Coordinates of N, CA and C in Angstrom, one line a residue:
M1 N -3.8 2.6 28.8 CA -3.9 3.8 28.3 C -5.4 4.0 28.1
K2 N -6.0 5.2 28.3 CA -7.4 5.6 28.2 C -7.5 6.3 26.8
T3 N -8.8 6.2 26.3 CA -9.1 6.6 24.9 C -10.2 7.8 25.1
I4 N -9.8 8.7 24.3 CA -10.9 10.2 24.1 C -11.1 9.9 22.8
R5 N -12.7 9.6 22.7 CA -13.1 9.6 21.3 C -13.8 11.1 20.7
V6 N -13.2 11.5 20.0 CA -13.6 12.7 19.4 C -14.3 12.6 18.1
V7 N -15.6 13.2 18.0 CA -16.6 13.0 16.8 C -16.3 14.4 16.0
I8 N -15.9 14.2 14.9 CA -15.7 15.3 13.9 C -16.9 15.3 12.9
G9 N -17.7 16.4 12.9 CA -18.8 16.5 11.7 C -19.0 17.6 11.1
R10 N -19.4 17.7 9.8 CA -19.4 18.9 8.9 C -21.0 19.4 9.2
S11 N -21.0 20.8 9.2 CA -22.1 21.4 9.0 C -22.2 22.1 7.8
K12 N -23.3 23.2 7.7 CA -23.2 23.9 6.6 C -21.9 24.8 6.4
D13 N -21.5 25.3 7.3 CA -20.5 26.4 7.3 C -19.1 25.8 7.7
N14 N -19.0 24.9 8.4 CA -17.8 24.6 9.0 C -17.9 23.3 9.7
Y15 N -16.8 22.7 10.4 CA -16.6 21.4 11.2 C -16.6 21.6 12.5
G16 N -17.3 21.0 13.3 CA -17.5 21.0 14.7 C -16.9 19.7 15.3
A17 N -16.6 19.7 16.4 CA -15.9 18.4 17.1 C -16.0 18.5 18.5
Y18 N -16.3 17.3 19.3 CA -16.6 17.2 20.8 C -16.0 15.9 21.0
A19 N -15.7 15.8 22.3 CA -15.2 14.4 22.9 C -16.6 13.7 23.5
E20 N -16.8 12.8 22.9 CA -18.2 11.9 23.4 C -18.2 11.2 24.6
D21 N -17.1 11.2 25.3 CA -16.9 10.5 26.5 C -16.1 11.3 27.5
V22 N -15.9 12.8 27.3 CA -15.3 13.6 28.2 C -15.8 14.9 28.0
P23 N -16.7 15.4 29.1 CA -17.5 16.5 29.0 C -16.6 17.7 29.0
G24 N -16.9 18.7 28.3 CA -16.5 20.0 28.3 C -15.3 20.3 27.3
I25 N -14.9 19.2 26.4 CA -14.2 19.4 25.2 C -14.8 19.3 23.9
W26 N -14.6 20.5 23.3 CA -15.4 20.8 22.0 C -14.5 21.8 21.4
G27 N -14.8 21.8 20.1 CA -14.3 22.9 19.2 C -14.8 22.9 17.7
G28 N -14.0 23.7 17.1 CA -14.5 23.5 15.5 C -13.5 24.4 14.8
G29 N -13.7 24.5 13.6 CA -13.1 25.3 12.5 C -13.5 25.1 11.1
N30 N -12.9 25.7 10.1 CA -13.3 26.0 8.7 C -12.7 24.5 7.9
S31 N -11.8 23.8 8.7 CA -11.5 22.5 8.1 C -11.3 21.5 9.3
V32 N -11.3 20.0 8.7 CA -10.9 19.0 9.8 C -9.6 19.2 10.6
A33 N -8.8 19.8 9.8 CA -7.3 20.1 10.6 C -7.6 21.1 11.8
E34 N -8.5 22.3 11.5 CA -8.7 23.3 12.4 C -9.5 23.0 13.5
A35 N -10.6 21.9 13.3 CA -11.4 21.3 14.3 C -10.4 20.5 15.2
R36 N -9.5 19.6 14.6 CA -8.7 18.9 15.5 C -7.9 19.7 16.5
Q37 N -7.2 20.8 15.8 CA -6.3 21.5 16.5 C -7.0 22.3 17.6
S38 N -8.5 22.7 17.4 CA -9.2 23.2 18.2 C -9.5 22.4 19.6
I39 N -9.6 21.1 19.3 CA -9.9 20.2 20.3 C -8.7 20.0 21.3
L40 N -7.3 20.0 20.6 CA -6.0 19.7 21.2 C -5.9 21.1 22.2
D41 N -6.3 22.4 21.6 CA -6.2 23.7 22.3 C -7.1 23.6 23.5
A42 N -8.4 23.0 23.4 CA -9.4 23.1 24.4 C -8.8 22.3 25.5
I43 N -8.0 20.9 25.2 CA -7.7 20.2 26.4 C -6.6 20.8 27.0
Q44 N -5.5 21.5 26.2 CA -4.5 22.2 26.8 C -5.1 23.3 27.8
L45 N -6.2 24.0 27.5 CA -6.7 25.0 28.2 C -7.5 24.4 29.4
I46 N -8.1 23.4 29.4 CA -8.7 22.8 30.5 C -7.6 22.3 31.6
K47 N -6.2 21.7 31.2 CA -5.3 21.3 32.0 C -4.9 22.6 32.6
E48 N -4.5 23.6 31.6 CA -3.9 24.7 32.2 C -4.7 25.9 33.3
Y49 N -5.9 25.6 33.0 CA -6.7 26.8 33.6 C -7.6 26.3 34.9
N50 N -8.1 24.8 34.7 CA -8.7 24.4 35.7 C -8.1 24.2 37.1
K51 N -8.7 24.1 37.9 CA -8.1 23.3 39.1 C -8.2 21.7 39.2
D52 N -7.3 21.3 40.0 CA -7.1 19.7 39.8 C -8.6 19.1 40.0
E53 N -9.4 19.4 40.6 CA -10.7 18.8 40.8 C -11.5 18.8 39.7
N54 N -11.5 19.9 39.1 CA -12.3 20.1 37.7 C -11.8 19.4 36.4
I55 N -10.5 19.0 36.6 CA -10.0 18.5 35.5 C -10.5 16.9 35.3
P56 N -11.0 16.5 33.9 CA -11.6 15.1 33.9 C -10.5 14.5 34.2
A57 N -10.7 13.1 34.9 CA -9.8 12.3 35.3 C -9.0 11.6 34.1
V58 N -9.4 11.5 33.1 CA -8.7 10.9 32.0 C -7.7 11.9 31.5
L59 N -7.6 13.0 31.6 CA -6.9 14.0 31.4 C -5.6 14.0 32.3
N60 N -5.6 13.5 33.3 CA -4.4 13.2 34.3 C -3.8 12.1 34.1
E61 N -4.3 11.1 33.3 CA -3.5 9.9 32.9 C -3.0 10.1 31.4
E62 N -2.3 8.8 31.0 CA -2.0 8.8 29.8 C -3.3 8.3 28.8
Y63 N -3.4 9.2 27.7 CA -4.4 9.0 27.1 C -4.0 9.0 25.5
Q64 N -4.9 8.6 24.6 CA -5.0 8.7 23.1 C -6.2 9.3 22.8
I65 N -5.9 10.0 21.5 CA -7.3 10.7 20.9 C -7.8 9.7 19.6
V66 N -8.9 9.2 19.5 CA -9.4 8.5 18.5 C -10.2 9.6 17.8
W67 N -10.0 9.9 16.6 CA -10.9 10.8 15.7 C -12.0 9.9 15.1
K68 N -13.2 10.4 15.3 CA -14.1 9.7 14.5 C -15.1 10.7 13.6
M69 N -15.6 10.1 12.5 CA -16.3 10.9 11.5 C -17.3 10.4 11.1
D70 N -18.5 10.8 10.6 CA -19.5 10.3 10.1 C -19.1 10.1 8.6
V71 N -19.9 9.4 7.8 CA -19.3 9.0 6.4 C -19.6 10.3 5.7
E72 N -20.6 11.1 5.7 CA -20.7 12.3 5.2 C -19.7 13.4 5.2
S73 N -19.3 13.5 6.3 CA -18.0 14.4 6.6 C -16.8 13.8 6.0
L74 N -16.7 12.7 6.4 CA -15.4 11.9 5.7 C -15.4 12.1 4.1
I75 N -16.3 11.7 3.4 CA -16.5 11.8 1.9 C -16.2 13.2 1.5
A76 N -16.9 14.1 2.1 CA -16.6 15.5 1.9 C -15.2 16.2 2.0
Y77 N -14.7 15.7 3.1 CA -13.4 16.2 3.5 C -12.4 15.7 2.5
Y78 N -12.5 14.3 2.1 CA -11.6 13.7 1.2 C -12.0 13.8 -0.3
K79 N -12.7 14.5 -0.7 CA -13.4 14.5 -2.0 C -12.3 14.9 -3.0
G80 N -11.4 15.6 -2.8 CA -10.2 16.1 -3.5 C -9.1 15.0 -3.7
I81 N -9.4 13.9 -2.7 CA -8.2 12.9 -2.7 C -9.0 11.6 -3.2
F82 N -10.1 11.3 -2.8 CA -10.7 10.0 -3.3 C -12.1 10.5 -4.3
T83 N -11.9 9.8 -5.5 CA -13.1 10.3 -6.3 C -14.2 9.0 -5.9
S84 N -15.3 9.0 -6.4 CA -16.3 8.1 -6.4 C -15.8 7.1 -6.7
A85 N -15.2 6.9 -7.9 CA -14.7 5.8 -8.5 C -13.6 4.9 -7.7
A86 N -12.6 5.7 -7.1 CA -11.6 5.2 -6.2 C -12.4 4.6 -4.9
L87 N -13.3 5.3 -4.4 CA -14.0 4.6 -3.1 C -14.6 3.5 -3.6
E88 N -15.5 3.4 -4.8 CA -16.0 2.3 -5.3 C -15.2 1.1 -5.2
R89 N -13.9 1.4 -6.0 CA -12.8 0.3 -6.2 C -12.5 -0.4 -4.8
I90 N -12.3 0.6 -3.7 CA -11.7 0.1 -2.5 C -12.7 -0.4 -1.6
T91 N -14.0 0.1 -1.6 CA -14.9 -0.4 -0.7 C -15.6 -1.3 -1.3
G92 N -16.1 -1.5 -2.5 CA -17.0 -2.4 -3.3 C -18.4 -1.8 -3.3
I93 N -18.5 -0.5 -2.8 CA -19.9 0.0 -2.8 C -20.0 1.0 -4.1
N94 N -21.2 0.9 -4.8 CA -21.3 1.5 -5.9 C -21.5 3.1 -5.8
Q95 N -20.9 3.9 -6.8 CA -20.7 5.3 -6.5 C -21.9 5.8 -6.3
R96 N -22.9 5.5 -7.0 CA -24.4 6.2 -6.6 C -24.6 6.1 -5.1
Q97 N -24.4 4.9 -4.6 CA -24.8 4.8 -3.2 C -23.8 5.8 -2.4
L98 N -22.5 5.7 -2.6 CA -21.7 6.5 -2.1 C -21.9 8.2 -2.2
S99 N -22.5 8.6 -3.3 CA -23.1 9.8 -3.4 C -24.3 10.1 -2.5
H100 N -25.2 9.3 -2.4 CA -26.2 9.3 -1.4 C -25.6 9.7 -0.1
Y101 N -24.5 8.9 0.3 CA -24.1 8.8 1.7 C -23.3 10.7 1.7
A102 N -22.4 10.9 0.7 CA -21.7 11.9 0.8 C -22.6 13.1 0.8
T103 N -24.1 13.4 0.2 CA -25.0 14.3 0.2 C -25.7 14.2 1.5
G104 N -25.7 13.2 2.4 CA -26.6 13.1 3.4 C -27.9 12.5 3.3
L105 N -28.2 12.2 1.8 CA -29.5 11.8 1.2 C -29.8 10.6 1.9
K106 N -28.9 9.7 2.3 CA -29.1 8.7 2.9 C -27.9 8.3 3.9
K107 N -28.1 7.5 5.1 CA -27.2 7.2 5.9 C -26.7 5.6 5.9
P108 N -25.6 5.4 5.7 CA -25.2 4.0 5.7 C -25.5 3.1 7.0
R109 N -25.8 2.0 6.7 CA -26.1 0.9 7.8 C -24.7 0.7 8.4
P110 N -24.8 0.3 9.6 CA -23.6 0.0 10.5 C -22.4 -0.9 9.4
N111 N -23.2 -2.0 8.8 CA -22.1 -3.0 8.2 C -21.6 -2.1 7.0
Q112 N -22.2 -1.1 6.3 CA -21.8 -0.4 5.3 C -20.6 0.6 5.8
R113 N -20.9 1.1 6.9 CA -19.9 2.1 7.6 C -18.6 1.2 7.9
K114 N -18.8 -0.1 8.5 CA -17.6 -0.8 8.7 C -16.9 -1.1 7.6
K115 N -17.5 -1.5 6.4 CA -16.9 -1.9 5.2 C -16.1 -0.6 4.6
I116 N -16.4 0.7 4.7 CA -15.8 1.8 4.4 C -14.6 1.8 5.2
E117 N -14.8 1.9 6.3 CA -13.5 1.9 7.6 C -12.8 1.0 7.3
E118 N -13.0 -0.3 7.0 CA -11.9 -1.3 6.9 C -11.3 -1.1 5.4
A119 N -11.9 -0.7 4.6 CA -11.3 -0.4 3.2 C -10.2 0.7 3.4
L120 N -10.5 1.7 4.2 CA -9.5 2.7 4.4 C -8.3 2.5 5.0
H121 N -8.7 1.6 6.3 CA -7.6 1.1 7.0 C -6.6 0.3 6.5
S122 N -7.3 -0.7 5.4 CA -6.4 -1.6 4.7 C -5.6 -0.9 3.8
L123 N -6.2 0.3 3.1 CA -5.2 1.0 2.2 C -4.3 1.7 3.0
G124 N -4.7 2.3 4.0 CA -3.6 3.0 5.0 C -2.3 1.8 5.5
S125 N -2.9 0.6 5.7 CA -1.6 -0.3 5.9 C -1.0 -0.6 4.8
E126 N -1.5 -0.7 3.8 CA -0.8 -1.0 2.4 C 0.1 0.1 2.1
L127 N -0.4 1.4 2.3 CA 0.6 2.6 2.2 C 1.7 2.6 3.3
L128 N 1.4 2.5 4.5 CA 2.5 2.3 5.3 C 3.5 1.4 5.2
A129 N 3.4 0.4 4.5 CA 4.2 -0.5 4.4 C 5.0 -0.5 3.0
L130 N 4.8 0.6 2.4 CA 5.4 0.9 1.1 C 6.6 1.7 1.3
E131 N 7.6 1.4 0.6 CA 9.0 2.1 0.3 C 9.2 2.5 -1.1
L132 N 9.7 3.7 -1.3 CA 9.9 4.2 -2.3 C 11.7 4.4 -2.5

């Protein structure tokens, strides 16, 4: 199965998204959910209205979409769910540093990005295994 990597980023006014490995797929919206839906709509339009030779090959096969976000956009999007204290607790990165990432004042090094990603994936796995 092929993978389409879609990058979602926050700007001053909204969220933009584009497929980093498939030309012509881009979208945006006022929220991450709108940006994601915009990408799905763009893919559907390409498949519906382009001639077969103009459709990127990956769209003619089975594919999955991987959604990527930069740390600044991720923290801004989830700020109502994750407090700085909660992010510090699960990542081990202090709140001040996380605040610098959230405002864009500083960009996390690759190992810090990985640490945040792994902490969130670990939390997600833990929650998926939970039964009430």
